[in-house]
Amino acid sequence: MKKLVILTGAGMSAESGISTFRDSGGLWEQYPVEQVATPEGYAANPKLVIDFYNARRKELQHVKPNRGHELIAGLEKHFDVTVITQNVDNLHERAGSHHVIHLHGELDKVTSSREPNNPKYIKTLKPEEWEVKMGDLAGDGSQLRPFIVWFGEAVPMIETAIEYAERADIFVIIGTSLNVYPAAGLLYYVPSDVPVYLIDPKEVAIASGRKVHVIRKGASEGMEELKNMLLNEPD
Ligand code: OAD
């Protein structure tokens, strides 16, 4: 089976009702990013940050995967699919994707404030445990924090993601403005003879000058079109 690697961003989940970050009305317009998505913001006001992610986690319980997520999961019948997502929601998994790499963490997990990437302290919350409170402690006695990669923090999963990008037979980008590195740089690791598709209703600037097949549509409609193209393509 051909290796299909799909990089997704916030636009992937937009049709499920989750706001993107940089579109008008996006999350970073409502909440200053330096307050809720940096280690400095967390140090200055941990309760504000914990409450922000509690609200995101609660929202996640009320939304569902969209047709785009489902079409990606369905492609596992035809391809060896790896999803590399910048999203912290679990909608790919809930749609049935079996291999999802989360670059920016996962909303349904919490960890130690002292050693966030130590697997010993990473814990998956049960649905009824979505609300983290000040005073809830990780295994090392530090405050439980969201398992989210904030700006300025290391992105431990990037090495794994690069390995998949390097070995892709087909590479797809969906719903990301490609503003945030290192995720945005993954395309540079995709071999030059590998076809690249990009699904986004708006124009996305690709710095490398490489040929990209652009599908200017939302995630669900765009995935429908891509699926037809991929399945009708001669080998
Ligand atoms: P952005 O908000 O920067 O970009 C969202 C992209 O989705 C834009 O290109 C939109 O045009 C596109 N879009 C909007 N609606 C869509 C739809 N229905 N279907 C497909 N695409 C659609 O979000 P990201 O690029 O994902 O990181 O942002 C990257 C990272 O920045 C996030 O993971 C987050 C954020 O700060 C952290 O929190 C660490």
PDB file of N, CA, C and O and ligand atoms in Angstrom, residues 8-12 14-15 20-23 28 33 37 53 86-88 104 148-151 174-180 199-204 217-220, ligand 1:
ATOM      1  N   THR A   8      -2.679  17.976   9.224  1.00  0.00           N
ATOM      2  CA  THR A   8      -3.897  18.768   9.417  1.00  0.00           C
ATOM      3  C   THR A   8      -3.692  19.887  10.434  1.00  0.00           C
ATOM      4  O   THR A   8      -2.830  19.823  11.302  1.00  0.00           O
ATOM      5  N   GLY A   9      -4.545  20.935  10.283  1.00  0.00           N
ATOM      6  CA  GLY A   9      -4.547  22.055  11.214  1.00  0.00           C
ATOM      7  C   GLY A   9      -5.981  22.381  11.599  1.00  0.00           C
ATOM      8  O   GLY A   9      -6.919  21.626  11.282  1.00  0.00           O
ATOM      9  N   ALA A  10      -6.141  23.519  12.230  1.00  0.00           N
ATOM     10  CA  ALA A  10      -7.426  23.888  12.819  1.00  0.00           C
ATOM     11  C   ALA A  10      -8.586  23.864  11.814  1.00  0.00           C
ATOM     12  O   ALA A  10      -9.723  23.559  12.173  1.00  0.00           O
ATOM     13  N   GLY A  11      -8.302  24.165  10.532  1.00  0.00           N
ATOM     14  CA  GLY A  11      -9.357  24.172   9.521  1.00  0.00           C
ATOM     15  C   GLY A  11     -10.002  22.801   9.350  1.00  0.00           C
ATOM     16  O   GLY A  11     -11.146  22.696   8.909  1.00  0.00           O
ATOM     17  N   MET A  12      -9.271  21.757   9.702  1.00  0.00           N
ATOM     18  CA  MET A  12      -9.807  20.385   9.618  1.00  0.00           C
ATOM     19  C   MET A  12     -11.037  20.233  10.519  1.00  0.00           C
ATOM     20  O   MET A  12     -11.983  19.528  10.181  1.00  0.00           O
ATOM     21  N   ALA A  14     -12.867  22.844  11.691  1.00  0.00           N
ATOM     22  CA  ALA A  14     -13.755  24.014  11.643  1.00  0.00           C
ATOM     23  C   ALA A  14     -15.205  23.594  11.381  1.00  0.00           C
ATOM     24  O   ALA A  14     -16.132  24.109  12.007  1.00  0.00           O
ATOM     25  N   GLU A  15     -15.397  22.636  10.476  1.00  0.00           N
ATOM     26  CA  GLU A  15     -16.767  22.218  10.142  1.00  0.00           C
ATOM     27  C   GLU A  15     -17.401  21.384  11.253  1.00  0.00           C
ATOM     28  O   GLU A  15     -18.588  21.081  11.194  1.00  0.00           O
ATOM     29  N   THR A  20     -11.007  28.159  14.473  1.00  0.00           N
ATOM     30  CA  THR A  20      -9.583  28.149  14.122  1.00  0.00           C
ATOM     31  C   THR A  20      -8.888  29.233  14.962  1.00  0.00           C
ATOM     32  O   THR A  20      -9.526  29.879  15.804  1.00  0.00           O
ATOM     33  N   PHE A  21      -7.604  29.427  14.742  1.00  0.00           N
ATOM     34  CA  PHE A  21      -6.855  30.388  15.563  1.00  0.00           C
ATOM     35  C   PHE A  21      -6.742  31.750  14.905  1.00  0.00           C
ATOM     36  O   PHE A  21      -6.911  32.786  15.539  1.00  0.00           O
ATOM     37  N   ARG A  22      -6.411  31.762  13.594  1.00  0.00           N
ATOM     38  CA  ARG A  22      -6.035  33.012  12.941  1.00  0.00           C
ATOM     39  C   ARG A  22      -7.071  33.570  11.974  1.00  0.00           C
ATOM     40  O   ARG A  22      -6.878  34.637  11.432  1.00  0.00           O
ATOM     41  N   ASP A  23      -8.177  32.827  11.730  1.00  0.00           N
ATOM     42  CA  ASP A  23      -9.228  33.403  10.892  1.00  0.00           C
ATOM     43  C   ASP A  23      -9.916  34.506  11.698  1.00  0.00           C
ATOM     44  O   ASP A  23      -9.765  34.572  12.921  1.00  0.00           O
ATOM     45  N   TRP A  28      -7.336  33.272  18.741  1.00  0.00           N
ATOM     46  CA  TRP A  28      -6.296  34.214  19.184  1.00  0.00           C
ATOM     47  C   TRP A  28      -6.769  35.665  19.153  1.00  0.00           C
ATOM     48  O   TRP A  28      -6.107  36.566  19.626  1.00  0.00           O
ATOM     49  N   VAL A  33      -2.744  35.069  22.838  1.00  0.00           N
ATOM     50  CA  VAL A  33      -1.974  33.835  22.768  1.00  0.00           C
ATOM     51  C   VAL A  33      -0.876  33.795  23.837  1.00  0.00           C
ATOM     52  O   VAL A  33      -0.622  32.754  24.440  1.00  0.00           O
ATOM     53  N   ALA A  37      -1.144  30.412  25.858  1.00  0.00           N
ATOM     54  CA  ALA A  37      -0.402  29.383  25.125  1.00  0.00           C
ATOM     55  C   ALA A  37       1.107  29.592  25.175  1.00  0.00           C
ATOM     56  O   ALA A  37       1.812  29.336  24.201  1.00  0.00           O
ATOM     57  N   TYR A  53      -8.191  25.831  28.934  1.00  0.00           N
ATOM     58  CA  TYR A  53      -8.179  24.469  28.375  1.00  0.00           C
ATOM     59  C   TYR A  53      -9.338  23.634  28.903  1.00  0.00           C
ATOM     60  O   TYR A  53      -9.825  22.750  28.199  1.00  0.00           O
ATOM     61  N   GLN A  86      -1.802  19.154  13.964  1.00  0.00           N
ATOM     62  CA  GLN A  86      -1.452  20.210  14.922  1.00  0.00           C
ATOM     63  C   GLN A  86      -2.600  20.398  15.906  1.00  0.00           C
ATOM     64  O   GLN A  86      -2.490  21.163  16.851  1.00  0.00           O
ATOM     65  N   ASN A  87      -3.706  19.713  15.646  1.00  0.00           N
ATOM     66  CA  ASN A  87      -4.892  19.903  16.492  1.00  0.00           C
ATOM     67  C   ASN A  87      -4.765  19.124  17.787  1.00  0.00           C
ATOM     68  O   ASN A  87      -4.215  18.024  17.817  1.00  0.00           O
ATOM     69  N   VAL A  88      -5.340  19.698  18.835  1.00  0.00           N
ATOM     70  CA  VAL A  88      -5.290  19.033  20.136  1.00  0.00           C
ATOM     71  C   VAL A  88      -6.599  18.296  20.421  1.00  0.00           C
ATOM     72  O   VAL A  88      -6.740  17.651  21.446  1.00  0.00           O
ATOM     73  N   HIS A 104       1.074  19.038  18.742  1.00  0.00           N
ATOM     74  CA  HIS A 104       0.900  20.090  19.747  1.00  0.00           C
ATOM     75  C   HIS A 104       0.179  19.618  21.002  1.00  0.00           C
ATOM     76  O   HIS A 104      -0.363  20.424  21.742  1.00  0.00           O
ATOM     77  N   ILE A 148      -0.286  20.165  26.471  1.00  0.00           N
ATOM     78  CA  ILE A 148      -0.345  20.993  25.271  1.00  0.00           C
ATOM     79  C   ILE A 148       1.055  21.567  25.077  1.00  0.00           C
ATOM     80  O   ILE A 148       1.707  21.958  26.057  1.00  0.00           O
ATOM     81  N   VAL A 149       1.506  21.576  23.840  1.00  0.00           N
ATOM     82  CA  VAL A 149       2.801  22.195  23.537  1.00  0.00           C
ATOM     83  C   VAL A 149       2.567  23.686  23.339  1.00  0.00           C
ATOM     84  O   VAL A 149       1.871  24.096  22.409  1.00  0.00           O
ATOM     85  N   TRP A 150       3.123  24.485  24.230  1.00  0.00           N
ATOM     86  CA  TRP A 150       2.940  25.933  24.118  1.00  0.00           C
ATOM     87  C   TRP A 150       4.061  26.556  23.293  1.00  0.00           C
ATOM     88  O   TRP A 150       5.131  25.947  23.104  1.00  0.00           O
ATOM     89  N   PHE A 151       3.812  27.786  22.843  1.00  0.00           N
ATOM     90  CA  PHE A 151       4.836  28.500  22.074  1.00  0.00           C
ATOM     91  C   PHE A 151       6.101  28.621  22.914  1.00  0.00           C
ATOM     92  O   PHE A 151       6.037  28.946  24.094  1.00  0.00           O
ATOM     93  N   ILE A 174      -4.089  19.915   5.055  1.00  0.00           N
ATOM     94  CA  ILE A 174      -5.492  20.355   5.159  1.00  0.00           C
ATOM     95  C   ILE A 174      -5.678  21.362   6.293  1.00  0.00           C
ATOM     96  O   ILE A 174      -5.329  21.084   7.450  1.00  0.00           O
ATOM     97  N   GLY A 175      -6.227  22.548   5.960  1.00  0.00           N
ATOM     98  CA  GLY A 175      -6.692  23.477   6.987  1.00  0.00           C
ATOM     99  C   GLY A 175      -5.639  24.009   7.940  1.00  0.00           C
ATOM    100  O   GLY A 175      -5.885  24.092   9.137  1.00  0.00           O
ATOM    101  N   THR A 176      -4.495  24.358   7.415  1.00  0.00           N
ATOM    102  CA  THR A 176      -3.499  25.013   8.272  1.00  0.00           C
ATOM    103  C   THR A 176      -2.916  26.207   7.536  1.00  0.00           C
ATOM    104  O   THR A 176      -2.627  26.129   6.342  1.00  0.00           O
ATOM    105  N   SER A 177      -2.729  27.314   8.263  1.00  0.00           N
ATOM    106  CA  SER A 177      -2.173  28.515   7.642  1.00  0.00           C
ATOM    107  C   SER A 177      -0.662  28.401   7.476  1.00  0.00           C
ATOM    108  O   SER A 177      -0.037  29.287   6.910  1.00  0.00           O
ATOM    109  N   LEU A 178      -0.075  27.332   7.969  1.00  0.00           N
ATOM    110  CA  LEU A 178       1.375  27.093   7.890  1.00  0.00           C
ATOM    111  C   LEU A 178       2.176  28.271   8.464  1.00  0.00           C
ATOM    112  O   LEU A 178       3.198  28.672   7.925  1.00  0.00           O
ATOM    113  N   ASN A 179       1.676  28.797   9.570  1.00  0.00           N
ATOM    114  CA  ASN A 179       2.355  29.904  10.249  1.00  0.00           C
ATOM    115  C   ASN A 179       3.273  29.423  11.359  1.00  0.00           C
ATOM    116  O   ASN A 179       4.116  30.180  11.829  1.00  0.00           O
ATOM    117  N   VAL A 180       3.032  28.207  11.848  1.00  0.00           N
ATOM    118  CA  VAL A 180       3.711  27.781  13.071  1.00  0.00           C
ATOM    119  C   VAL A 180       4.729  26.681  12.766  1.00  0.00           C
ATOM    120  O   VAL A 180       4.394  25.647  12.203  1.00  0.00           O
ATOM    121  N   ILE A 199      -5.597  21.307   0.769  1.00  0.00           N
ATOM    122  CA  ILE A 199      -7.031  21.622   0.830  1.00  0.00           C
ATOM    123  C   ILE A 199      -7.230  22.777   1.804  1.00  0.00           C
ATOM    124  O   ILE A 199      -6.900  22.659   2.996  1.00  0.00           O
ATOM    125  N   ASP A 200      -7.754  23.898   1.312  1.00  0.00           N
ATOM    126  CA  ASP A 200      -8.024  25.050   2.175  1.00  0.00           C
ATOM    127  C   ASP A 200      -8.904  26.019   1.370  1.00  0.00           C
ATOM    128  O   ASP A 200      -8.633  26.250   0.194  1.00  0.00           O
ATOM    129  N   PRO A 201      -9.935  26.574   1.991  1.00  0.00           N
ATOM    130  CA  PRO A 201     -10.782  27.510   1.239  1.00  0.00           C
ATOM    131  C   PRO A 201     -10.075  28.830   0.927  1.00  0.00           C
ATOM    132  O   PRO A 201     -10.516  29.580   0.056  1.00  0.00           O
ATOM    133  N   LYS A 202      -9.001  29.132   1.671  1.00  0.00           N
ATOM    134  CA  LYS A 202      -8.260  30.380   1.423  1.00  0.00           C
ATOM    135  C   LYS A 202      -6.888  30.050   0.854  1.00  0.00           C
ATOM    136  O   LYS A 202      -6.404  28.921   0.972  1.00  0.00           O
ATOM    137  N   GLU A 203      -6.258  31.093   0.318  1.00  0.00           N
ATOM    138  CA  GLU A 203      -4.923  30.882  -0.221  1.00  0.00           C
ATOM    139  C   GLU A 203      -3.928  30.695   0.930  1.00  0.00           C
ATOM    140  O   GLU A 203      -3.957  31.431   1.915  1.00  0.00           O
ATOM    141  N   VAL A 204      -3.049  29.712   0.790  1.00  0.00           N
ATOM    142  CA  VAL A 204      -2.024  29.484   1.798  1.00  0.00           C
ATOM    143  C   VAL A 204      -0.671  29.627   1.107  1.00  0.00           C
ATOM    144  O   VAL A 204      -0.434  29.014   0.067  1.00  0.00           O
ATOM    145  N   LYS A 217     -11.138  24.392  -1.251  1.00  0.00           N
ATOM    146  CA  LYS A 217     -12.444  24.031  -0.684  1.00  0.00           C
ATOM    147  C   LYS A 217     -12.293  23.763   0.790  1.00  0.00           C
ATOM    148  O   LYS A 217     -11.172  23.609   1.295  1.00  0.00           O
ATOM    149  N   GLY A 218     -13.411  23.678   1.496  1.00  0.00           N
ATOM    150  CA  GLY A 218     -13.394  23.280   2.896  1.00  0.00           C
ATOM    151  C   GLY A 218     -12.984  21.816   3.029  1.00  0.00           C
ATOM    152  O   GLY A 218     -12.911  21.095   2.021  1.00  0.00           O
ATOM    153  N   ALA A 219     -12.726  21.397   4.262  1.00  0.00           N
ATOM    154  CA  ALA A 219     -12.155  20.068   4.495  1.00  0.00           C
ATOM    155  C   ALA A 219     -13.036  18.933   3.957  1.00  0.00           C
ATOM    156  O   ALA A 219     -12.527  18.005   3.326  1.00  0.00           O
ATOM    157  N   SER A 220     -14.343  19.006   4.183  1.00  0.00           N
ATOM    158  CA  SER A 220     -15.202  17.875   3.778  1.00  0.00           C
ATOM    159  C   SER A 220     -15.316  17.778   2.262  1.00  0.00           C
ATOM    160  O   SER A 220     -15.061  16.730   1.676  1.00  0.00           O
TER     161      SER A 220
HETATM  162  P1  OAD B   1      -4.852  28.672  11.730  1.00  0.00           P
HETATM  163  O1  OAD B   1      -6.018  29.259  12.440  1.00  0.00           O
HETATM  164  O2  OAD B   1      -3.599  29.452  11.681  1.00  0.00           O
HETATM  165  O3  OAD B   1      -5.243  28.341  10.229  1.00  0.00           O
HETATM  166  C1  OAD B   1      -6.452  27.708   9.924  1.00  0.00           C
HETATM  167  C2  OAD B   1      -6.512  27.409   8.449  1.00  0.00           C
HETATM  168  O4  OAD B   1      -7.712  26.686   8.211  1.00  0.00           O
HETATM  169  C3  OAD B   1      -6.555  28.658   7.547  1.00  0.00           C
HETATM  170  O5  OAD B   1      -5.653  28.493   6.456  1.00  0.00           O
HETATM  171  C4  OAD B   1      -8.012  28.671   7.070  1.00  0.00           C
HETATM  172  O6  OAD B   1      -8.159  29.229   5.759  1.00  0.00           O
HETATM  173  C5  OAD B   1      -8.333  27.203   7.055  1.00  0.00           C
HETATM  174  N1  OAD B   1      -9.772  26.871   7.127  1.00  0.00           N
HETATM  175  C6  OAD B   1     -10.801  27.580   7.651  1.00  0.00           C
HETATM  176  N2  OAD B   1     -11.948  26.925   7.512  1.00  0.00           N
HETATM  177  C7  OAD B   1     -11.664  25.751   6.893  1.00  0.00           C
HETATM  178  C8  OAD B   1     -12.444  24.632   6.462  1.00  0.00           C
HETATM  179  N3  OAD B   1     -13.767  24.570   6.646  1.00  0.00           N
HETATM  180  N4  OAD B   1     -11.806  23.598   5.858  1.00  0.00           N
HETATM  181  C9  OAD B   1     -10.451  23.643   5.650  1.00  0.00           C
HETATM  182  N5  OAD B   1      -9.685  24.661   6.029  1.00  0.00           N
HETATM  183  C10 OAD B   1     -10.273  25.707   6.636  1.00  0.00           C
HETATM  184  O7  OAD B   1      -4.608  27.239  12.397  1.00  0.00           O
HETATM  185  P2  OAD B   1      -3.333  26.273  12.344  1.00  0.00           P
HETATM  186  O8  OAD B   1      -2.557  26.478  11.091  1.00  0.00           O
HETATM  187  O9  OAD B   1      -3.798  24.912  12.658  1.00  0.00           O
HETATM  188  O10 OAD B   1      -0.840  25.846  18.213  1.00  0.00           O
HETATM  189  O11 OAD B   1      -2.499  26.823  13.552  1.00  0.00           O
HETATM  190  C11 OAD B   1      -1.316  26.165  13.912  1.00  0.00           C
HETATM  191  C12 OAD B   1      -1.086  26.241  15.399  1.00  0.00           C
HETATM  192  O12 OAD B   1      -1.190  27.595  15.837  1.00  0.00           O
HETATM  193  C13 OAD B   1      -2.120  25.538  16.232  1.00  0.00           C
HETATM  194  O13 OAD B   1      -1.857  24.158  16.375  1.00  0.00           O
HETATM  195  C14 OAD B   1      -2.044  26.241  17.554  1.00  0.00           C
HETATM  196  C15 OAD B   1      -1.996  27.656  17.026  1.00  0.00           C
HETATM  197  O14 OAD B   1      -1.450  28.589  17.835  1.00  0.00           O
HETATM  198  C16 OAD B   1      -0.759  25.873  19.550  1.00  0.00           C
HETATM  199  O15 OAD B   1      -1.699  26.169  20.266  1.00  0.00           O
HETATM  200  C17 OAD B   1       0.587  25.518  20.057  1.00  0.00           C
END
